[in-house]
mmCIF file of N, CA, C and O in Angstrom:
data_model
loop_
_atom_site.group_PDB
_atom_site.id
_atom_site.type_symbol
_atom_site.label_atom_id
_atom_site.label_comp_id
_atom_site.label_asym_id
_atom_site.label_seq_id
_atom_site.Cartn_x
_atom_site.Cartn_y
_atom_site.Cartn_z
ATOM 1 N N MET P 1 3.750 -7.389 -9.869
ATOM 2 C CA MET P 1 3.133 -6.845 -11.040
ATOM 3 C C MET P 1 3.825 -5.533 -11.415
ATOM 4 O O MET P 1 4.346 -4.852 -10.538
ATOM 5 N N PRO P 2 3.835 -5.189 -12.656
ATOM 6 C CA PRO P 2 4.549 -3.986 -13.095
ATOM 7 C C PRO P 2 3.897 -2.704 -12.576
ATOM 8 O O PRO P 2 2.688 -2.661 -12.343
ATOM 9 N N GLU P 3 4.697 -1.669 -12.433
ATOM 10 C CA GLU P 3 4.190 -0.362 -12.022
ATOM 11 C C GLU P 3 3.121 0.101 -13.001
ATOM 12 O O GLU P 3 3.265 -0.033 -14.215
ATOM 13 N N GLY P 4 2.008 0.615 -12.462
ATOM 14 C CA GLY P 4 0.922 1.108 -13.293
ATOM 15 C C GLY P 4 -0.036 0.045 -13.780
ATOM 16 O O GLY P 4 -1.000 0.346 -14.474
ATOM 17 N N PHE P 5 0.184 -1.202 -13.418
ATOM 18 C CA PHE P 5 -0.645 -2.317 -13.864
ATOM 19 C C PHE P 5 -1.910 -2.384 -13.010
ATOM 20 O O PHE P 5 -1.846 -2.360 -11.787
ATOM 21 N N ALA P 6 -3.076 -2.460 -13.641
ATOM 22 C CA ALA P 6 -4.323 -2.583 -12.884
ATOM 23 C C ALA P 6 -4.364 -3.929 -12.177
ATOM 24 O O ALA P 6 -3.943 -4.941 -12.728
ATOM 25 N N HIS P 7 -4.842 -3.924 -10.951
ATOM 26 C CA HIS P 7 -4.933 -5.156 -10.181
ATOM 27 C C HIS P 7 -6.080 -5.052 -9.192
ATOM 28 O O HIS P 7 -6.563 -3.974 -8.890
ATOM 29 N N GLY P 8 -6.534 -6.185 -8.717
ATOM 30 C CA GLY P 8 -7.621 -6.211 -7.749
ATOM 31 C C GLY P 8 -7.528 -7.450 -6.896
ATOM 32 O O GLY P 8 -6.720 -8.344 -7.144
ATOM 33 N N PHE P 9 -8.386 -7.497 -5.890
ATOM 34 C CA PHE P 9 -8.376 -8.618 -4.951
ATOM 35 C C PHE P 9 -9.808 -9.091 -4.744
ATOM 36 O O PHE P 9 -10.715 -8.290 -4.566
ATOM 37 N N TYR P 10 -9.980 -10.389 -4.763
ATOM 38 C CA TYR P 10 -11.278 -11.015 -4.508
ATOM 39 C C TYR P 10 -11.088 -11.917 -3.303
ATOM 40 O O TYR P 10 -10.408 -12.940 -3.378
ATOM 41 N N VAL P 11 -11.651 -11.529 -2.173
ATOM 42 C CA VAL P 11 -11.458 -12.258 -0.915
ATOM 43 C C VAL P 11 -12.664 -13.155 -0.684
ATOM 44 O O VAL P 11 -13.804 -12.702 -0.730
ATOM 45 N N THR P 12 -12.415 -14.427 -0.409
ATOM 46 C CA THR P 12 -13.503 -15.380 -0.190
ATOM 47 C C THR P 12 -13.631 -15.804 1.268
ATOM 48 O O THR P 12 -14.506 -16.581 1.603
ATOM 49 N N SER P 13 -12.771 -15.264 2.125
ATOM 50 C CA SER P 13 -12.839 -15.587 3.551
ATOM 51 C C SER P 13 -13.483 -14.427 4.308
ATOM 52 O O SER P 13 -13.765 -13.373 3.739
ATOM 53 N N GLU P 14 -13.717 -14.617 5.604
ATOM 54 C CA GLU P 14 -14.305 -13.573 6.433
ATOM 55 C C GLU P 14 -13.417 -12.332 6.500
ATOM 56 O O GLU P 14 -13.899 -11.217 6.627
ATOM 57 N N GLU P 15 -12.118 -12.531 6.452
ATOM 58 C CA GLU P 15 -11.173 -11.419 6.470
ATOM 59 C C GLU P 15 -9.904 -11.834 5.751
ATOM 60 O O GLU P 15 -9.655 -13.015 5.548
ATOM 61 N N ALA P 16 -9.142 -10.844 5.361
ATOM 62 C CA ALA P 16 -7.900 -11.124 4.647
ATOM 63 C C ALA P 16 -6.909 -10.004 4.918
ATOM 64 O O ALA P 16 -7.292 -8.877 5.208
ATOM 65 N N GLU P 17 -5.657 -10.337 4.811
ATOM 66 C CA GLU P 17 -4.594 -9.350 4.932
ATOM 67 C C GLU P 17 -3.660 -9.559 3.758
ATOM 68 O O GLU P 17 -3.275 -10.680 3.447
ATOM 69 N N PHE P 18 -3.329 -8.490 3.084
ATOM 70 C CA PHE P 18 -2.365 -8.601 1.986
ATOM 71 C C PHE P 18 -1.396 -7.430 2.080
ATOM 72 O O PHE P 18 -1.712 -6.365 2.591
ATOM 73 N N VAL P 19 -0.214 -7.678 1.592
ATOM 74 C CA VAL P 19 0.848 -6.680 1.619
ATOM 75 C C VAL P 19 1.485 -6.667 0.239
ATOM 76 O O VAL P 19 1.693 -7.713 -0.356
ATOM 77 N N TYR P 20 1.760 -5.482 -0.265
ATOM 78 C CA TYR P 20 2.473 -5.422 -1.533
ATOM 79 C C TYR P 20 3.472 -4.278 -1.490
ATOM 80 O O TYR P 20 3.322 -3.327 -0.742
ATOM 81 N N LYS P 21 4.486 -4.401 -2.272
ATOM 82 C CA LYS P 21 5.570 -3.427 -2.312
ATOM 83 C C LYS P 21 5.245 -2.342 -3.329
ATOM 84 O O LYS P 21 4.779 -2.625 -4.419
ATOM 85 N N CYS P 22 5.514 -1.101 -2.941
ATOM 86 C CA CYS P 22 5.277 0.038 -3.827
ATOM 87 C C CYS P 22 6.608 0.614 -4.286
ATOM 88 O O CYS P 22 7.633 0.429 -3.645
ATOM 89 N N THR P 23 6.569 1.351 -5.380
ATOM 90 C CA THR P 23 7.793 1.949 -5.916
ATOM 91 C C THR P 23 8.130 3.274 -5.253
ATOM 92 O O THR P 23 9.224 3.801 -5.452
ATOM 93 N N ASP P 24 7.179 3.832 -4.479
ATOM 94 C CA ASP P 24 7.404 5.126 -3.830
ATOM 95 C C ASP P 24 6.473 5.209 -2.627
ATOM 96 O O ASP P 24 5.713 4.279 -2.353
ATOM 97 N N TYR P 25 6.500 6.333 -1.922
ATOM 98 C CA TYR P 25 5.589 6.530 -0.807
ATOM 99 C C TYR P 25 4.151 6.513 -1.306
ATOM 100 O O TYR P 25 3.865 6.910 -2.439
ATOM 101 N N TYR P 26 3.240 6.073 -0.442
ATOM 102 C CA TYR P 26 1.830 6.008 -0.797
ATOM 103 C C TYR P 26 1.305 7.397 -1.149
ATOM 104 O O TYR P 26 1.501 8.356 -0.413
ATOM 105 N N ASN P 27 0.655 7.501 -2.292
ATOM 106 C CA ASN P 27 0.086 8.757 -2.757
ATOM 107 C C ASN P 27 -1.351 8.499 -3.201
ATOM 108 O O ASN P 27 -1.586 8.081 -4.337
ATOM 109 N N PRO P 28 -2.319 8.719 -2.321
ATOM 110 C CA PRO P 28 -3.705 8.417 -2.685
ATOM 111 C C PRO P 28 -4.204 9.206 -3.888
ATOM 112 O O PRO P 28 -5.116 8.763 -4.591
ATOM 113 N N ASN P 29 -3.606 10.358 -4.170
ATOM 114 C CA ASN P 29 -4.019 11.149 -5.336
ATOM 115 C C ASN P 29 -3.598 10.499 -6.651
ATOM 116 O O ASN P 29 -4.101 10.872 -7.716
ATOM 117 N N ALA P 30 -2.687 9.551 -6.600
ATOM 118 C CA ALA P 30 -2.229 8.866 -7.807
ATOM 119 C C ALA P 30 -3.044 7.601 -8.080
ATOM 120 O O ALA P 30 -2.874 6.962 -9.109
ATOM 121 N N GLU P 31 -3.925 7.241 -7.170
ATOM 122 C CA GLU P 31 -4.719 6.025 -7.331
ATOM 123 C C GLU P 31 -5.898 6.255 -8.267
ATOM 124 O O GLU P 31 -6.492 7.336 -8.287
ATOM 125 N N ILE P 32 -6.230 5.235 -9.006
ATOM 126 C CA ILE P 32 -7.422 5.243 -9.849
ATOM 127 C C ILE P 32 -8.125 3.915 -9.625
ATOM 128 O O ILE P 32 -7.503 2.855 -9.637
ATOM 129 N N SER P 33 -9.418 3.963 -9.405
ATOM 130 C CA SER P 33 -10.190 2.735 -9.233
ATOM 131 C C SER P 33 -11.087 2.535 -10.439
ATOM 132 O O SER P 33 -11.831 3.437 -10.823
ATOM 133 N N ILE P 34 -11.008 1.349 -11.011
ATOM 134 C CA ILE P 34 -11.851 0.972 -12.143
ATOM 135 C C ILE P 34 -12.952 0.064 -11.606
ATOM 136 O O ILE P 34 -12.702 -0.798 -10.769
ATOM 137 N N GLN P 35 -14.169 0.259 -12.085
ATOM 138 C CA GLN P 35 -15.307 -0.535 -11.616
ATOM 139 C C GLN P 35 -15.003 -2.030 -11.741
ATOM 140 O O GLN P 35 -14.643 -2.513 -12.813
ATOM 141 N N TRP P 36 -15.160 -2.731 -10.637
ATOM 142 C CA TRP P 36 -14.846 -4.160 -10.584
ATOM 143 C C TRP P 36 -15.720 -4.974 -11.531
ATOM 144 O O TRP P 36 -15.311 -6.005 -12.054
ATOM 145 N N ASN P 37 -16.933 -4.497 -11.794
ATOM 146 C CA ASN P 37 -17.875 -5.258 -12.621
ATOM 147 C C ASN P 37 -18.119 -4.613 -13.986
ATOM 148 O O ASN P 37 -19.144 -4.846 -14.614
ATOM 149 N N ASP P 38 -17.158 -3.837 -14.454
ATOM 150 C CA ASP P 38 -17.300 -3.163 -15.748
ATOM 151 C C ASP P 38 -17.480 -4.209 -16.855
ATOM 152 O O ASP P 38 -16.710 -5.161 -16.966
ATOM 153 N N GLU P 39 -18.517 -4.016 -17.665
ATOM 154 C CA GLU P 39 -18.824 -4.994 -18.724
ATOM 155 C C GLU P 39 -17.698 -5.147 -19.730
ATOM 156 O O GLU P 39 -17.488 -6.234 -20.271
ATOM 157 N N GLU P 40 -16.959 -4.072 -20.001
ATOM 158 C CA GLU P 40 -15.874 -4.156 -20.990
ATOM 159 C C GLU P 40 -14.744 -5.083 -20.518
ATOM 160 O O GLU P 40 -14.046 -5.671 -21.336
ATOM 161 N N LEU P 41 -14.571 -5.219 -19.213
ATOM 162 C CA LEU P 41 -13.524 -6.099 -18.691
ATOM 163 C C LEU P 41 -13.910 -7.574 -18.775
ATOM 164 O O LEU P 41 -13.051 -8.442 -18.801
ATOM 165 N N SER P 42 -15.202 -7.847 -18.792
ATOM 166 C CA SER P 42 -15.730 -9.219 -18.940
ATOM 167 C C SER P 42 -15.137 -10.204 -17.935
ATOM 168 O O SER P 42 -14.778 -11.329 -18.291
ATOM 169 N N ILE P 43 -15.043 -9.806 -16.679
ATOM 170 C CA ILE P 43 -14.537 -10.714 -15.638
ATOM 171 C C ILE P 43 -15.704 -11.534 -15.123
ATOM 172 O O ILE P 43 -16.736 -11.004 -14.720
ATOM 173 N N ASP P 44 -15.550 -12.843 -15.119
ATOM 174 C CA ASP P 44 -16.584 -13.756 -14.643
ATOM 175 C C ASP P 44 -16.353 -14.003 -13.144
ATOM 176 O O ASP P 44 -15.700 -14.959 -12.757
ATOM 177 N N TRP P 45 -16.879 -13.095 -12.314
ATOM 178 C CA TRP P 45 -16.696 -13.213 -10.869
ATOM 179 C C TRP P 45 -17.568 -14.336 -10.319
ATOM 180 O O TRP P 45 -18.751 -14.405 -10.624
ATOM 181 N N PRO P 46 -17.046 -15.212 -9.484
ATOM 182 C CA PRO P 46 -17.848 -16.291 -8.876
ATOM 183 C C PRO P 46 -18.639 -15.750 -7.683
ATOM 184 O O PRO P 46 -18.228 -15.884 -6.540
ATOM 185 N N LEU P 47 -19.780 -15.138 -7.951
ATOM 186 C CA LEU P 47 -20.519 -14.421 -6.917
ATOM 187 C C LEU P 47 -21.792 -15.098 -6.430
ATOM 188 O O LEU P 47 -22.567 -14.483 -5.705
ATOM 189 N N ALA P 48 -22.036 -16.332 -6.794
ATOM 190 C CA ALA P 48 -23.256 -17.007 -6.367
ATOM 191 C C ALA P 48 -23.358 -17.000 -4.842
ATOM 192 O O ALA P 48 -22.415 -17.355 -4.136
ATOM 193 N N ASN P 49 -24.508 -16.563 -4.342
ATOM 194 C CA ASN P 49 -24.773 -16.525 -2.894
ATOM 195 C C ASN P 49 -23.734 -15.719 -2.130
ATOM 196 O O ASN P 49 -23.343 -16.083 -1.022
ATOM 197 N N THR P 50 -23.263 -14.632 -2.716
ATOM 198 C CA THR P 50 -22.228 -13.814 -2.105
ATOM 199 C C THR P 50 -22.764 -12.434 -1.778
ATOM 200 O O THR P 50 -23.396 -11.801 -2.619
ATOM 201 N N GLU P 51 -22.515 -11.981 -0.560
ATOM 202 C CA GLU P 51 -22.855 -10.617 -0.178
ATOM 203 C C GLU P 51 -21.608 -9.769 -0.368
ATOM 204 O O GLU P 51 -20.572 -10.032 0.230
ATOM 205 N N LEU P 52 -21.701 -8.763 -1.234
ATOM 206 C CA LEU P 52 -20.537 -7.932 -1.533
ATOM 207 C C LEU P 52 -20.307 -6.889 -0.445
ATOM 208 O O LEU P 52 -21.242 -6.333 0.107
ATOM 209 N N SER P 53 -19.037 -6.644 -0.184
ATOM 210 C CA SER P 53 -18.629 -5.589 0.736
ATOM 211 C C SER P 53 -17.544 -4.788 0.024
ATOM 212 O O SER P 53 -16.406 -5.230 -0.079
ATOM 213 N N LEU P 54 -17.917 -3.607 -0.502
ATOM 214 C CA LEU P 54 -16.989 -2.790 -1.273
ATOM 215 C C LEU P 54 -16.574 -1.569 -0.469
ATOM 216 O O LEU P 54 -17.377 -0.986 0.259
ATOM 217 N N SER P 55 -15.339 -1.163 -0.652
ATOM 218 C CA SER P 55 -14.860 0.069 -0.025
ATOM 219 C C SER P 55 -15.525 1.259 -0.705
ATOM 220 O O SER P 55 -16.058 1.153 -1.818
ATOM 221 N N GLU P 56 -15.484 2.417 -0.061
ATOM 222 C CA GLU P 56 -16.029 3.633 -0.670
ATOM 223 C C GLU P 56 -15.310 3.931 -1.985
ATOM 224 O O GLU P 56 -15.923 4.318 -2.967
ATOM 225 N N LYS P 57 -13.995 3.716 -1.988
ATOM 226 C CA LYS P 57 -13.198 3.941 -3.202
ATOM 227 C C LYS P 57 -13.714 3.070 -4.344
ATOM 228 O O LYS P 57 -13.865 3.537 -5.474
ATOM 229 N N ASP P 58 -14.018 1.801 -4.061
ATOM 230 C CA ASP P 58 -14.514 0.903 -5.098
ATOM 231 C C ASP P 58 -15.946 1.236 -5.501
ATOM 232 O O ASP P 58 -16.318 1.088 -6.661
ATOM 233 N N ARG P 59 -16.748 1.703 -4.573
ATOM 234 C CA ARG P 59 -18.122 2.106 -4.914
ATOM 235 C C ARG P 59 -18.129 3.330 -5.825
ATOM 236 O O ARG P 59 -19.065 3.532 -6.588
ATOM 237 N N ASN P 60 -17.086 4.158 -5.757
ATOM 238 C CA ASN P 60 -17.004 5.381 -6.566
ATOM 239 C C ASN P 60 -16.073 5.242 -7.764
ATOM 240 O O ASN P 60 -15.675 6.237 -8.364
ATOM 241 N N ALA P 61 -15.748 4.028 -8.141
ATOM 242 C CA ALA P 61 -14.802 3.775 -9.230
ATOM 243 C C ALA P 61 -15.364 4.226 -10.579
ATOM 244 O O ALA P 61 -16.576 4.324 -10.771
ATOM 245 N N ILE P 62 -14.452 4.482 -11.509
ATOM 246 C CA ILE P 62 -14.838 4.900 -12.858
ATOM 247 C C ILE P 62 -14.909 3.687 -13.794
ATOM 248 O O ILE P 62 -14.370 2.624 -13.495
ATOM 249 N N SER P 63 -15.537 3.865 -14.923
ATOM 250 C CA SER P 63 -15.615 2.780 -15.902
ATOM 251 C C SER P 63 -14.258 2.610 -16.589
ATOM 252 O O SER P 63 -13.410 3.515 -16.565
ATOM 253 N N PHE P 64 -14.076 1.483 -17.229
ATOM 254 C CA PHE P 64 -12.830 1.238 -17.949
ATOM 255 C C PHE P 64 -12.688 2.211 -19.117
ATOM 256 O O PHE P 64 -11.592 2.690 -19.400
ATOM 257 N N ILE P 65 -13.791 2.547 -19.768
ATOM 258 C CA ILE P 65 -13.744 3.519 -20.869
ATOM 259 C C ILE P 65 -13.319 4.886 -20.350
ATOM 260 O O ILE P 65 -12.491 5.561 -20.969
ATOM 261 N N GLU P 66 -13.860 5.296 -19.199
ATOM 262 C CA GLU P 66 -13.434 6.570 -18.600
ATOM 263 C C GLU P 66 -11.933 6.538 -18.298
ATOM 264 O O GLU P 66 -11.230 7.514 -18.523
ATOM 265 N N PHE P 67 -11.466 5.401 -17.792
ATOM 266 C CA PHE P 67 -10.039 5.260 -17.505
ATOM 267 C C PHE P 67 -9.216 5.394 -18.781
ATOM 268 O O PHE P 67 -8.218 6.105 -18.813
ATOM 269 N N LYS P 68 -9.627 4.707 -19.846
ATOM 270 C CA LYS P 68 -8.879 4.757 -21.105
ATOM 271 C C LYS P 68 -8.855 6.162 -21.702
ATOM 272 O O LYS P 68 -7.886 6.535 -22.340
ATOM 273 N N ASN P 69 -9.928 6.927 -21.500
ATOM 274 C CA ASN P 69 -10.022 8.263 -22.083
ATOM 275 C C ASN P 69 -9.395 9.357 -21.215
ATOM 276 O O ASN P 69 -9.266 10.485 -21.670
ATOM 277 N N ALA P 70 -9.030 9.033 -19.983
ATOM 278 C CA ALA P 70 -8.459 10.032 -19.072
ATOM 279 C C ALA P 70 -6.974 10.199 -19.306
ATOM 280 O O ALA P 70 -6.288 9.284 -19.779
ATOM 281 N N LYS P 71 -6.467 11.391 -18.966
ATOM 282 C CA LYS P 71 -5.017 11.621 -19.012
ATOM 283 C C LYS P 71 -4.404 11.035 -17.755
ATOM 284 O O LYS P 71 -4.913 11.206 -16.666
ATOM 285 N N HIS P 72 -3.313 10.314 -17.915
ATOM 286 C CA HIS P 72 -2.601 9.722 -16.785
ATOM 287 C C HIS P 72 -1.160 10.237 -16.801
ATOM 288 O O HIS P 72 -0.530 10.306 -17.844
ATOM 289 N N ASP P 73 -0.672 10.580 -15.608
ATOM 290 C CA ASP P 73 0.712 11.051 -15.509
ATOM 291 C C ASP P 73 1.686 9.903 -15.525
ATOM 292 O O ASP P 73 1.451 8.834 -15.151
#
């Protein structure tokens, strides 16, 4: 996926491992998390009978509108 492109992962197994290539060293200050269930994104998540397990980063994510209105470097 292109640099700066929003992306996410939906894991349906007990555990998962994924690896992706970055363009530079990991910089957590450059990360932005958008709410996975933001209404403006209109993603139809298949969540029937699913117990969600979100990271702290995902629990504290901003809305898509907040993302669009924020300054990005």
